Coordinates of C-alpha atoms in Angstrom, one line a residue:
Chain A
X1 CA 126.5 88.5 71.8
X2 CA 128.2 91.9 72.0
X3 CA 125.8 93.1 69.3
X4 CA 122.9 91.9 71.3
X5 CA 124.1 93.5 74.5
X6 CA 124.7 96.7 72.6
X7 CA 121.1 96.7 71.2
X8 CA 119.6 96.1 74.6
X9 CA 121.8 98.9 76.1
X10 CA 120.6 101.4 73.5
X11 CA 117.1 100.4 74.5
X12 CA 117.9 100.7 78.3
X13 CA 119.0 104.3 78.2
X14 CA 115.6 105.9 77.0
X15 CA 113.7 103.7 79.5
X16 CA 115.9 104.9 82.4
X17 CA 115.5 108.5 81.2
X18 CA 111.7 108.0 81.1
X19 CA 111.8 106.5 84.6
X20 CA 113.5 109.7 85.9
X21 CA 111.1 111.9 84.0
X22 CA 108.0 110.0 85.3
X23 CA 109.3 110.1 88.9
X24 CA 110.0 113.8 88.6
X25 CA 106.6 114.5 87.1
X26 CA 104.7 112.6 89.7
X27 CA 106.4 114.6 92.4
X28 CA 106.1 117.9 90.6
X29 CA 102.8 118.1 88.8
X30 CA 100.5 116.6 91.5
X31 CA 98.8 119.0 93.9
X32 CA 100.6 119.9 97.1
X33 CA 103.3 122.6 97.4
X34 CA 106.5 121.2 98.8
X35 CA 107.4 124.6 100.5
X36 CA 104.0 124.5 102.3
X37 CA 104.6 121.0 103.4
X38 CA 108.0 121.8 104.8
X39 CA 107.0 125.0 106.6
X40 CA 103.6 123.8 107.9
X41 CA 100.3 125.5 108.1
X42 CA 101.5 128.5 110.1
X43 CA 103.9 129.6 107.3
X44 CA 103.6 133.2 106.1
X45 CA 103.4 133.8 102.3
X46 CA 106.7 135.6 102.4
X47 CA 108.5 132.7 104.1
X48 CA 106.9 130.3 101.6
X49 CA 108.0 132.5 98.7
X50 CA 111.5 132.7 100.0
X51 CA 111.8 128.9 100.5
X52 CA 110.4 128.4 97.0
X53 CA 113.1 130.6 95.5
X54 CA 115.8 128.9 97.6
X55 CA 114.7 125.5 96.4
X56 CA 114.3 126.6 92.8
X57 CA 110.6 125.8 92.9
X58 CA 109.7 128.9 91.0
X59 CA 111.8 128.0 87.9
X60 CA 110.0 126.5 84.8
X61 CA 109.4 122.8 85.1
X62 CA 111.8 121.7 82.4
X63 CA 114.6 123.7 84.0
X64 CA 113.8 122.1 87.4
X65 CA 113.9 118.6 85.8
X66 CA 117.3 119.2 84.2
X67 CA 118.7 120.6 87.5
X68 CA 117.3 117.7 89.4
X69 CA 118.6 115.2 86.8
X70 CA 122.0 116.8 87.0
X71 CA 122.1 116.3 90.7
X72 CA 120.9 112.8 90.5
X73 CA 123.5 111.9 87.9
X74 CA 126.1 113.2 90.4
X75 CA 124.8 111.0 93.1
X76 CA 122.9 113.8 94.9
X77 CA 119.3 112.5 95.4
X78 CA 118.4 115.2 97.9
X79 CA 118.1 115.4 101.6
X80 CA 115.1 114.7 103.9
X81 CA 113.7 118.0 105.3
X82 CA 112.5 116.1 108.4
X83 CA 115.6 114.3 109.5
X84 CA 118.3 115.9 107.4
X85 CA 119.4 112.4 106.3
X86 CA 120.4 112.3 102.6
X87 CA 118.3 110.0 100.4
X88 CA 121.4 108.0 99.4
X89 CA 122.5 107.4 103.0
X90 CA 118.9 106.4 103.9
X91 CA 118.7 103.9 101.0
X92 CA 122.1 102.4 101.6
X93 CA 121.4 102.1 105.3
X94 CA 118.2 100.1 104.6
X95 CA 119.4 98.1 101.6
X96 CA 121.1 95.2 103.4
X97 CA 117.9 94.4 105.3
X98 CA 115.9 94.3 102.1
X99 CA 118.5 92.2 100.3
X100 CA 118.7 89.7 103.3
X101 CA 115.0 89.4 103.2
X102 CA 114.9 89.0 99.5
X103 CA 117.5 86.2 99.5
X104 CA 115.8 84.3 102.3
X105 CA 112.4 84.6 100.6
X106 CA 113.6 83.6 97.1
X107 CA 115.6 80.7 98.4
X108 CA 112.6 79.4 100.4
X109 CA 110.3 79.9 97.5
X110 CA 112.6 77.8 95.2
X111 CA 113.1 75.2 98.0
X112 CA 109.4 74.7 98.1
X113 CA 108.6 75.3 94.5
X114 CA 111.2 73.2 92.6
X115 CA 110.5 69.8 94.3
X116 CA 106.7 70.3 94.1
X117 CA 107.1 71.2 90.4
X118 CA 109.1 68.1 89.7
X119 CA 106.6 66.0 91.6
X120 CA 103.7 67.5 89.6
X121 CA 105.5 67.1 86.3
X122 CA 106.4 63.4 86.9
X123 CA 102.9 62.6 88.0
X124 CA 101.2 65.0 85.6
X125 CA 97.5 64.7 85.6
X126 CA 97.4 62.6 88.8
X127 CA 95.5 63.4 92.0
X128 CA 98.5 65.0 93.6
X129 CA 99.2 67.1 90.6
X130 CA 95.7 68.4 90.5
X131 CA 95.7 69.0 94.2
X132 CA 99.0 71.0 94.1
X133 CA 98.0 72.9 91.0
X134 CA 94.7 73.8 92.6
X135 CA 96.5 74.8 95.8
X136 CA 98.8 77.1 93.8
X137 CA 95.8 78.7 92.0
X138 CA 94.1 79.3 95.3
X139 CA 97.2 80.7 96.8
X140 CA 97.2 83.4 94.1
X141 CA 94.1 84.8 95.7
X142 CA 95.7 85.0 99.2
X143 CA 97.6 88.3 99.4
X144 CA 100.8 88.6 101.4
X145 CA 99.2 90.7 104.2
X146 CA 96.7 87.9 104.9
X147 CA 99.4 85.3 105.0
X148 CA 101.4 87.5 107.3
X149 CA 98.4 87.8 109.7
X150 CA 97.8 84.1 109.6
X151 CA 101.5 83.3 110.3
X152 CA 101.7 85.9 113.1
X153 CA 98.5 84.5 114.7
X154 CA 99.8 81.0 114.5
X155 CA 103.5 81.3 115.3
X156 CA 103.8 84.5 117.3
X157 CA 100.4 84.7 119.2
X158 CA 99.3 81.1 119.6
X159 CA 102.6 79.2 119.7
X160 CA 104.9 82.0 120.7
X161 CA 107.8 80.4 118.8
X162 CA 108.9 83.4 116.8
X163 CA 108.7 87.2 117.2
X164 CA 106.2 89.1 115.1
X165 CA 108.3 92.2 115.2
X166 CA 111.6 93.3 116.7
X167 CA 114.5 93.4 114.2
X168 CA 118.0 93.5 115.6
X169 CA 121.2 94.1 113.6
X170 CA 123.1 90.9 112.6
X171 CA 126.3 92.1 114.3
X172 CA 124.6 92.6 117.6
X173 CA 122.6 89.3 117.9
X174 CA 122.9 86.9 114.9
X175 CA 120.4 84.4 116.2
X176 CA 117.8 87.1 117.0
X177 CA 118.4 88.7 113.6
X178 CA 117.8 85.4 111.8
X179 CA 114.7 84.7 114.0
X180 CA 113.2 88.1 113.1
X181 CA 113.5 87.1 109.4
X182 CA 111.8 83.8 109.6
X183 CA 108.1 84.9 109.4
X184 CA 108.6 87.7 106.8
X185 CA 110.7 85.4 104.6
X186 CA 108.0 82.6 104.8
X187 CA 105.3 85.2 104.1
X188 CA 107.1 86.2 100.9
X189 CA 108.0 82.6 100.0
X190 CA 104.3 81.7 100.2
X191 CA 103.6 84.2 97.5
X192 CA 106.6 83.0 95.4
X193 CA 106.3 79.2 95.3
X194 CA 103.0 78.9 93.4
X195 CA 104.3 81.1 90.6
X196 CA 107.7 79.3 90.5
X197 CA 106.0 75.9 90.7
X198 CA 103.5 76.6 87.8
X199 CA 106.3 77.9 85.6
X200 CA 108.7 75.0 86.1
X201 CA 106.0 72.4 86.0
X202 CA 104.7 73.3 82.6
X203 CA 108.2 73.6 81.2
X204 CA 109.2 70.3 82.7
X205 CA 106.2 68.5 81.3
X206 CA 107.2 69.7 77.9
X207 CA 110.9 68.6 78.4
X208 CA 109.9 65.1 79.6
X209 CA 108.3 64.5 76.2
X210 CA 111.6 65.0 74.4
X211 CA 113.3 62.1 72.6
X212 CA 116.5 62.3 74.6
X213 CA 114.6 61.7 77.8
X214 CA 113.2 58.5 76.3
X215 CA 116.7 57.7 75.3
X216 CA 118.0 58.2 78.8
X217 CA 115.2 56.0 80.1
X218 CA 116.1 53.3 77.6
X219 CA 119.7 53.4 78.6
X220 CA 118.4 52.4 82.1
X221 CA 119.5 55.6 83.9
X222 CA 118.0 56.0 87.4
X223 CA 114.8 58.2 87.3
X224 CA 116.3 60.6 89.8
X225 CA 119.3 61.2 87.6
X226 CA 117.1 61.7 84.5
X227 CA 115.0 64.2 86.3
X228 CA 117.7 66.2 88.1
X229 CA 120.5 66.0 85.6
X230 CA 118.8 65.7 82.2
X231 CA 115.5 67.3 82.6
X232 CA 115.9 70.1 85.2
X233 CA 118.4 72.3 83.5
X234 CA 116.7 72.7 80.1
X235 CA 113.4 73.2 81.8
X236 CA 114.6 76.0 84.1
X237 CA 114.8 78.8 81.5
X238 CA 111.5 80.5 82.4
X239 CA 112.2 79.8 86.0
X240 CA 115.4 81.8 85.9
X241 CA 113.5 84.7 84.3
X242 CA 110.7 84.6 86.8
X243 CA 113.0 84.3 89.7
X244 CA 115.1 87.3 88.4
X245 CA 112.1 89.5 87.9
X246 CA 110.7 88.6 91.3
X247 CA 114.1 89.6 92.9
X248 CA 113.8 93.0 91.1
X249 CA 110.3 93.3 92.4
X250 CA 111.2 92.4 96.0
X251 CA 113.7 95.3 96.2
X252 CA 110.7 97.6 96.8
X253 CA 107.8 95.2 96.6
X254 CA 108.3 93.8 100.0
X255 CA 107.0 97.0 101.4
X256 CA 103.9 95.5 102.9
X257 CA 105.7 92.6 104.6
X258 CA 108.5 94.9 105.8
X259 CA 105.9 97.3 107.3
X260 CA 103.9 94.5 109.0
X261 CA 107.0 92.9 110.5
X262 CA 108.7 96.3 111.2
X263 CA 111.8 95.4 109.2
X264 CA 113.8 98.5 108.5
X265 CA 114.2 97.9 104.8
X266 CA 113.7 99.9 101.6
X267 CA 109.9 99.2 101.6
X268 CA 109.5 100.3 105.2
X269 CA 111.5 103.5 104.3
X270 CA 109.1 104.2 101.4
X271 CA 105.9 103.7 103.5
X272 CA 107.5 105.7 106.4
X273 CA 108.2 108.5 104.0
X274 CA 104.5 108.6 102.9
X275 CA 103.3 108.5 106.6
X276 CA 105.7 111.4 107.4
X277 CA 104.9 113.2 104.1
X278 CA 108.6 113.3 103.5
X279 CA 108.4 113.9 99.7
X280 CA 112.1 114.2 99.0
X281 CA 112.8 110.8 100.5
X282 CA 109.7 109.4 98.7
X283 CA 110.8 110.7 95.4
X284 CA 114.4 109.4 95.9
X285 CA 113.2 105.9 97.0
X286 CA 110.7 105.6 94.1
X287 CA 113.5 106.5 91.7
X288 CA 115.9 104.1 93.3
X289 CA 113.4 101.2 93.4
X290 CA 112.2 101.8 89.8
X291 CA 115.8 102.0 88.5
X292 CA 116.7 98.9 90.3
X293 CA 113.7 97.1 88.9
X294 CA 114.6 98.2 85.3
X295 CA 118.3 97.2 85.8
X296 CA 117.4 93.8 87.2
X297 CA 115.1 93.1 84.3
X298 CA 117.9 94.1 82.0
X299 CA 120.3 91.7 83.7
X300 CA 117.7 88.9 83.5
X301 CA 117.3 89.5 79.8
X302 CA 121.1 89.2 79.4
X303 CA 121.1 86.0 81.4
X304 CA 118.3 84.6 79.4
X305 CA 120.1 85.3 76.2
X306 CA 123.2 83.5 77.6
X307 CA 121.1 80.4 78.5
X308 CA 119.1 80.3 75.2
X309 CA 121.1 81.2 72.1
X310 CA 117.9 81.5 70.0
X311 CA 117.0 84.8 71.8
X312 CA 120.2 86.7 71.0
X313 CA 119.8 85.7 67.4
X314 CA 116.3 87.2 67.5
X315 CA 114.4 84.1 66.6
X316 CA 112.5 83.2 69.8
Chain B
X1 CA 102.8 89.9 95.8
X2 CA 99.8 91.5 94.2
X3 CA 100.7 93.3 91.0
X4 CA 98.8 95.0 88.3
X5 CA 100.2 92.8 85.6
X6 CA 99.3 89.4 84.5
X7 CA 101.1 87.7 81.7
X8 CA 99.6 89.2 78.6
X9 CA 100.9 86.6 76.2
X10 CA 98.7 83.9 77.7
X11 CA 95.7 85.7 76.1
X12 CA 96.8 85.2 72.6
X13 CA 93.9 83.6 70.9
X14 CA 92.3 82.6 67.7
X15 CA 88.7 83.8 67.0
X16 CA 86.2 82.8 69.5
X17 CA 85.6 79.1 69.6
X18 CA 82.3 78.0 70.8
X19 CA 83.2 75.0 72.9
X20 CA 80.7 72.9 74.8
X21 CA 81.6 74.1 78.2
X22 CA 81.0 72.1 81.3
X23 CA 80.9 74.6 84.0
X24 CA 82.5 73.1 87.1
X25 CA 80.8 73.1 90.5
X26 CA 83.5 75.5 91.7
X27 CA 82.6 77.9 88.9
X28 CA 78.9 77.9 89.9
X29 CA 79.8 78.4 93.6
X30 CA 82.0 81.3 92.6
X31 CA 79.2 82.9 90.6
X32 CA 76.7 82.5 93.5
X33 CA 79.1 84.1 95.9
X34 CA 79.8 87.0 93.6
X35 CA 76.0 87.5 93.1
X36 CA 75.4 87.4 96.8
X37 CA 78.1 89.8 97.7
X38 CA 77.3 92.1 94.8
X39 CA 73.6 92.2 95.8
X40 CA 74.4 92.8 99.4
X41 CA 76.7 95.7 98.4
X42 CA 74.1 97.3 96.1
X43 CA 71.2 96.9 98.5
X44 CA 73.3 97.8 101.7
X45 CA 71.2 100.9 102.3
X46 CA 67.9 99.0 102.2
X47 CA 69.0 96.0 104.3
X48 CA 68.1 96.0 108.0
X49 CA 71.6 96.8 109.0
X50 CA 73.0 98.9 111.9
X51 CA 75.1 101.9 110.7
X52 CA 78.7 100.7 110.0
X53 CA 80.1 103.8 111.8
X54 CA 77.9 103.8 114.9
X55 CA 80.2 103.1 117.9
X56 CA 79.3 101.4 121.1
X57 CA 82.1 101.7 123.6
X58 CA 80.3 99.4 126.1
X59 CA 80.1 96.6 123.6
X60 CA 83.6 96.4 122.2
X61 CA 84.7 93.2 120.5
X62 CA 81.4 91.6 121.4
X63 CA 80.8 88.0 120.3
X64 CA 77.9 87.4 117.8
X65 CA 74.5 88.1 119.2
X66 CA 70.9 88.7 118.0
X67 CA 71.7 92.4 117.8
X68 CA 75.1 92.1 116.1
X69 CA 75.0 88.9 114.0
X70 CA 78.8 88.8 113.6
X71 CA 79.7 90.7 116.7
X72 CA 81.4 94.1 117.0
X73 CA 84.9 95.4 116.3
X74 CA 87.4 97.2 118.6
X75 CA 85.2 100.4 118.6
X76 CA 82.0 98.5 119.1
X77 CA 80.8 98.9 115.5
X78 CA 78.7 96.2 113.9
X79 CA 80.9 93.7 112.0
X80 CA 78.3 92.4 109.5
X81 CA 77.4 95.9 108.5
X82 CA 81.0 96.9 108.1
X83 CA 81.7 93.8 106.0
X84 CA 78.8 94.6 103.6
X85 CA 79.7 98.3 103.3
X86 CA 83.3 97.3 102.9
X87 CA 82.2 95.0 100.0
X88 CA 80.7 98.1 98.5
X89 CA 84.1 99.9 98.4
X90 CA 86.1 96.9 97.4
X91 CA 83.7 96.2 94.5
X92 CA 83.4 99.8 93.4
X93 CA 87.2 100.3 93.2
X94 CA 87.6 96.7 92.0
X95 CA 85.2 97.0 89.1
X96 CA 85.7 100.7 88.1
X97 CA 89.5 100.8 88.1
X98 CA 90.0 97.9 85.6
X99 CA 87.1 99.3 83.6
X100 CA 89.3 102.4 83.0
X101 CA 92.1 100.1 81.9
X102 CA 89.8 98.0 79.8
X103 CA 88.3 100.9 77.8
X104 CA 91.5 103.1 77.3
X105 CA 94.0 100.3 77.2
X106 CA 91.8 98.1 75.0
X107 CA 91.3 100.9 72.5
X108 CA 95.0 101.9 72.5
X109 CA 96.0 98.3 72.1
X110 CA 93.6 97.6 69.3
X111 CA 94.6 100.7 67.4
X112 CA 98.3 100.0 67.9
X113 CA 97.9 96.3 66.8
X114 CA 95.8 97.2 63.8
X115 CA 97.5 100.3 62.4
X116 CA 101.1 99.5 63.4
X117 CA 103.6 102.1 62.4
X118 CA 104.9 105.0 64.5
X119 CA 101.8 105.0 66.7
X120 CA 102.5 101.4 67.6
X121 CA 106.1 102.1 68.4
X122 CA 105.2 105.0 70.7
X123 CA 102.4 103.1 72.4
X124 CA 104.6 100.0 73.0
X125 CA 107.4 102.3 74.3
X126 CA 105.1 104.0 76.8
X127 CA 103.6 100.7 77.9
X128 CA 107.1 99.3 78.5
X129 CA 108.1 102.3 80.6
X130 CA 105.0 102.1 82.7
X131 CA 105.4 98.4 83.2
X132 CA 109.0 99.0 84.2
X133 CA 107.7 100.7 87.4
X134 CA 106.9 98.5 90.3
X135 CA 103.1 99.0 90.3
X136 CA 102.4 99.0 94.0
X137 CA 105.2 101.5 94.6
X138 CA 103.7 103.8 91.9
X139 CA 100.2 103.4 93.3
X140 CA 101.4 104.3 96.8
X141 CA 103.4 107.3 95.7
X142 CA 100.7 108.8 93.5
X143 CA 98.0 108.3 96.2
X144 CA 100.3 109.9 98.7
X145 CA 100.6 113.1 96.5
X146 CA 97.0 113.1 95.4
X147 CA 95.4 112.5 98.8
X148 CA 93.4 109.5 99.9
X149 CA 89.9 109.1 98.6
X150 CA 87.9 106.3 96.9
X151 CA 87.9 108.4 93.7
X152 CA 91.6 109.0 93.7
X153 CA 92.3 105.4 94.5
X154 CA 90.1 104.2 91.6
X155 CA 91.8 106.7 89.2
X156 CA 95.3 105.8 90.2
X157 CA 94.8 102.0 90.0
X158 CA 92.8 102.5 86.8
X159 CA 95.5 104.4 85.0
X160 CA 98.1 102.0 86.2
X161 CA 96.1 99.1 84.7
X162 CA 96.1 100.7 81.2
X163 CA 99.5 99.3 80.0
X164 CA 98.6 95.7 80.9
X165 CA 95.3 95.9 78.9
X166 CA 97.0 97.7 76.0
X167 CA 99.5 94.8 75.8
X168 CA 96.8 92.1 75.8
X169 CA 94.6 94.0 73.3
X170 CA 97.5 94.6 71.0
X171 CA 98.7 91.0 71.1
X172 CA 95.3 89.6 70.3
X173 CA 94.7 92.2 67.6
X174 CA 98.0 91.5 66.0
X175 CA 97.4 87.8 65.8
X176 CA 93.9 88.5 64.3
X177 CA 94.5 91.3 61.8
X178 CA 96.2 89.0 59.3
X179 CA 93.5 86.4 59.4
X180 CA 91.3 85.5 56.5
X181 CA 88.1 87.2 57.7
X182 CA 89.9 90.5 58.2
X183 CA 91.7 90.3 54.9
X184 CA 88.3 89.4 53.3
X185 CA 86.6 92.4 54.9
X186 CA 89.4 94.7 53.7
X187 CA 89.2 93.3 50.2
X188 CA 85.5 94.0 50.2
X189 CA 86.3 97.6 50.8
X190 CA 85.3 97.8 54.5
X191 CA 86.5 101.0 56.3
X192 CA 89.0 100.8 59.1
X193 CA 86.2 101.7 61.6
X194 CA 84.1 98.9 60.3
X195 CA 86.9 96.3 60.5
X196 CA 87.8 97.5 64.0
X197 CA 84.3 97.6 65.4
X198 CA 82.6 94.7 63.5
X199 CA 85.4 92.3 62.8
X200 CA 88.0 92.7 65.4
X201 CA 86.1 94.0 68.5
X202 CA 83.9 90.9 69.0
X203 CA 87.0 88.7 68.9
X204 CA 89.1 90.8 71.1
X205 CA 86.3 91.4 73.6
X206 CA 86.2 87.9 75.2
X207 CA 89.9 87.6 76.0
X208 CA 89.8 91.2 77.3
X209 CA 86.8 90.4 79.5
X210 CA 88.7 87.4 80.9
X211 CA 91.6 89.6 81.6
X212 CA 89.3 92.2 83.1
X213 CA 88.0 89.7 85.7
X214 CA 91.5 88.7 86.7
X215 CA 92.2 92.5 86.9
X216 CA 89.3 92.9 89.3
X217 CA 90.8 90.3 91.5
X218 CA 94.2 92.0 91.4
X219 CA 92.6 95.5 92.1
X220 CA 90.7 94.3 95.1
X221 CA 93.9 92.9 96.5
X222 CA 95.8 96.2 95.8
X223 CA 93.0 98.3 97.3
X224 CA 93.1 96.0 100.3
X225 CA 96.8 96.3 100.6
X226 CA 96.8 100.1 100.5
X227 CA 93.9 100.3 103.0
X228 CA 95.6 97.8 105.2
X229 CA 98.6 100.1 105.4
X230 CA 96.2 103.0 106.2
X231 CA 97.0 104.6 102.8
X232 CA 93.9 103.6 100.9
X233 CA 90.3 104.4 101.7
X234 CA 90.2 107.0 104.5
X235 CA 88.5 106.1 107.8
X236 CA 85.9 105.8 109.1
X237 CA 84.6 104.3 105.9
X238 CA 84.8 100.5 106.3
X239 CA 87.1 98.7 103.8
X240 CA 88.1 95.0 104.1
X241 CA 91.8 96.0 103.9
X242 CA 91.5 98.6 106.7
X243 CA 89.4 96.2 108.8
X244 CA 92.1 93.6 108.5
X245 CA 94.7 96.3 109.4
X246 CA 92.7 97.4 112.5
X247 CA 92.0 93.8 113.5
X248 CA 95.7 93.1 113.5
X249 CA 96.1 95.0 116.7
X250 CA 93.9 92.6 118.6
X251 CA 95.0 89.4 117.1
X252 CA 95.7 88.0 120.6
X253 CA 92.3 88.7 122.1
X254 CA 89.9 88.8 119.2
X255 CA 91.5 87.2 116.1
X256 CA 88.1 87.0 114.2
X257 CA 88.2 90.8 113.8
X258 CA 91.0 90.3 111.2
X259 CA 90.0 86.9 110.0
X260 CA 86.4 87.7 109.0
X261 CA 87.2 90.5 106.6
X262 CA 90.2 88.4 105.4
X263 CA 87.9 85.5 104.6
X264 CA 85.4 87.8 102.7
X265 CA 88.2 89.2 100.7
X266 CA 89.8 85.9 100.0
X267 CA 86.5 84.4 98.9
X268 CA 85.7 87.3 96.6
X269 CA 89.2 87.5 95.0
X270 CA 89.2 83.7 94.5
X271 CA 85.7 83.8 92.9
X272 CA 86.8 86.5 90.4
X273 CA 90.0 84.4 89.7
X274 CA 87.9 81.3 89.1
X275 CA 85.4 83.0 86.8
X276 CA 88.2 84.8 84.9
X277 CA 90.3 81.7 84.6
X278 CA 87.4 79.7 83.3
X279 CA 86.6 82.3 80.7
X280 CA 90.3 82.5 79.7
X281 CA 90.5 78.7 79.3
X282 CA 87.4 78.9 77.0
X283 CA 89.2 81.4 74.8
X284 CA 92.6 79.8 74.9
X285 CA 93.1 77.1 72.3
X286 CA 96.1 75.5 74.0
X287 CA 95.4 72.5 76.1
X288 CA 94.7 73.3 79.8
X289 CA 97.1 70.7 81.1
X290 CA 100.1 72.7 80.1

């Protein structure tokens, strides 16, 4: 196991380095001079030149990359030239909102997906299975911003049960805080459950063909016990992976939903930085989100290897 | 969440099997819808349509009438015309961007899968790094730096789709390159070019095409999402995504302004998914029930 982790770790470092390089290159090579953006259209050439020198923009690109990487490794991701907020503070400030949303969304997705998958696997090929599989397929064509619009129309505009926007901190108004998360969490869960259901369903159909399930049936165990105790755990390997990868993706991938519902999370920070053309924040958040994504994938790999010994011995 | 990646492993296939296909009714409906929307988008300039950018401030959010078949939006612009011109943008970006991925990614993947060696290691490494980035975040960031235009949007999404196509093409090529017909061709003294073009390409093309159609669906969604946020196609050009975004503001008084373009987009994306999935099922030897 230690050997396996070591091997994956050696692989992780170049990927992380490449992520920093790519993030830096996107921000540096593409058109648009940062000094101009900061000073505005009215800037004189002398002022721009002075600022460029001060920010080190006139150095060769590899030198700028190394300097930037040095700062990043020391926890200095830069500072917004609009608000003066450091990138690190901005990210840490928004992170709890994104994590809260992510947990609600993933839990709801599993809560909908797992029972439906079991139902489909047990009644595989039946009308209900075909209906749910078809529904899941159709849902894949319904992007989250459409679901959000539908939910807002139904529950905020027509019924008036829940707020469409208006986030409040948990410490100020716990109920109001939870209420503001209901619609965004459901929007994301709607995108999650079809994927989770499809994955678990096909694994479970395969598991239910195993001899030990027949054995359990022959022993006269109750169907519920067979399904939930004997069949669910060995079928949930892929489910764990997919759930993990989705969690990594939701760190920054919830940006559309966070923007629509005005939740002050990481995604909203990113979109806001683009609207404000605040490129330092943008670069920092992209780096943060991409690194988080890579690290979560790494942890999922580890988890997968713990659950399935074949992988760490390189045979699967 | 829409992403520019679809499980590449599912496209592992044996050489093309000609199966007696029974195209389902749904498949035909999907084809008809795509043909309709495609024709409308191509012929938009010749159809008797009002200009999609002409504003009529006296006739804002008008219900359907003889003059405006589907009513008007919040600036009094003709909805039907905007939907059709919007289709033009969605389909242009939707078809061209994955085409970039198909050509470049397909070629890279085939070469990597066929030749192996150091080239394969480097290609796979680059693909892994690019796929390690959350695609929507990358698309947003690069568009923000490059500036918003249909061309930039197509290029960005196109380049981002290369790794996924590379992965599929490499996987299929790998599974094929040890097969008898390739070994036979090599034994007969065929050149690498000939083996790649005449033996492998015909067998890689169909799974790649199926993946391409699914990619079109994903791209339309991504373009829609970016335009919805106001970070995609710049106004006043109509795009389904930006129409949904603009319609969101008047959900309480005129919900159809958001629902109409949403319905068009959903139908089109679903149609591409159905056609792509049918094609994938045809090339996938595994039983469809699993």
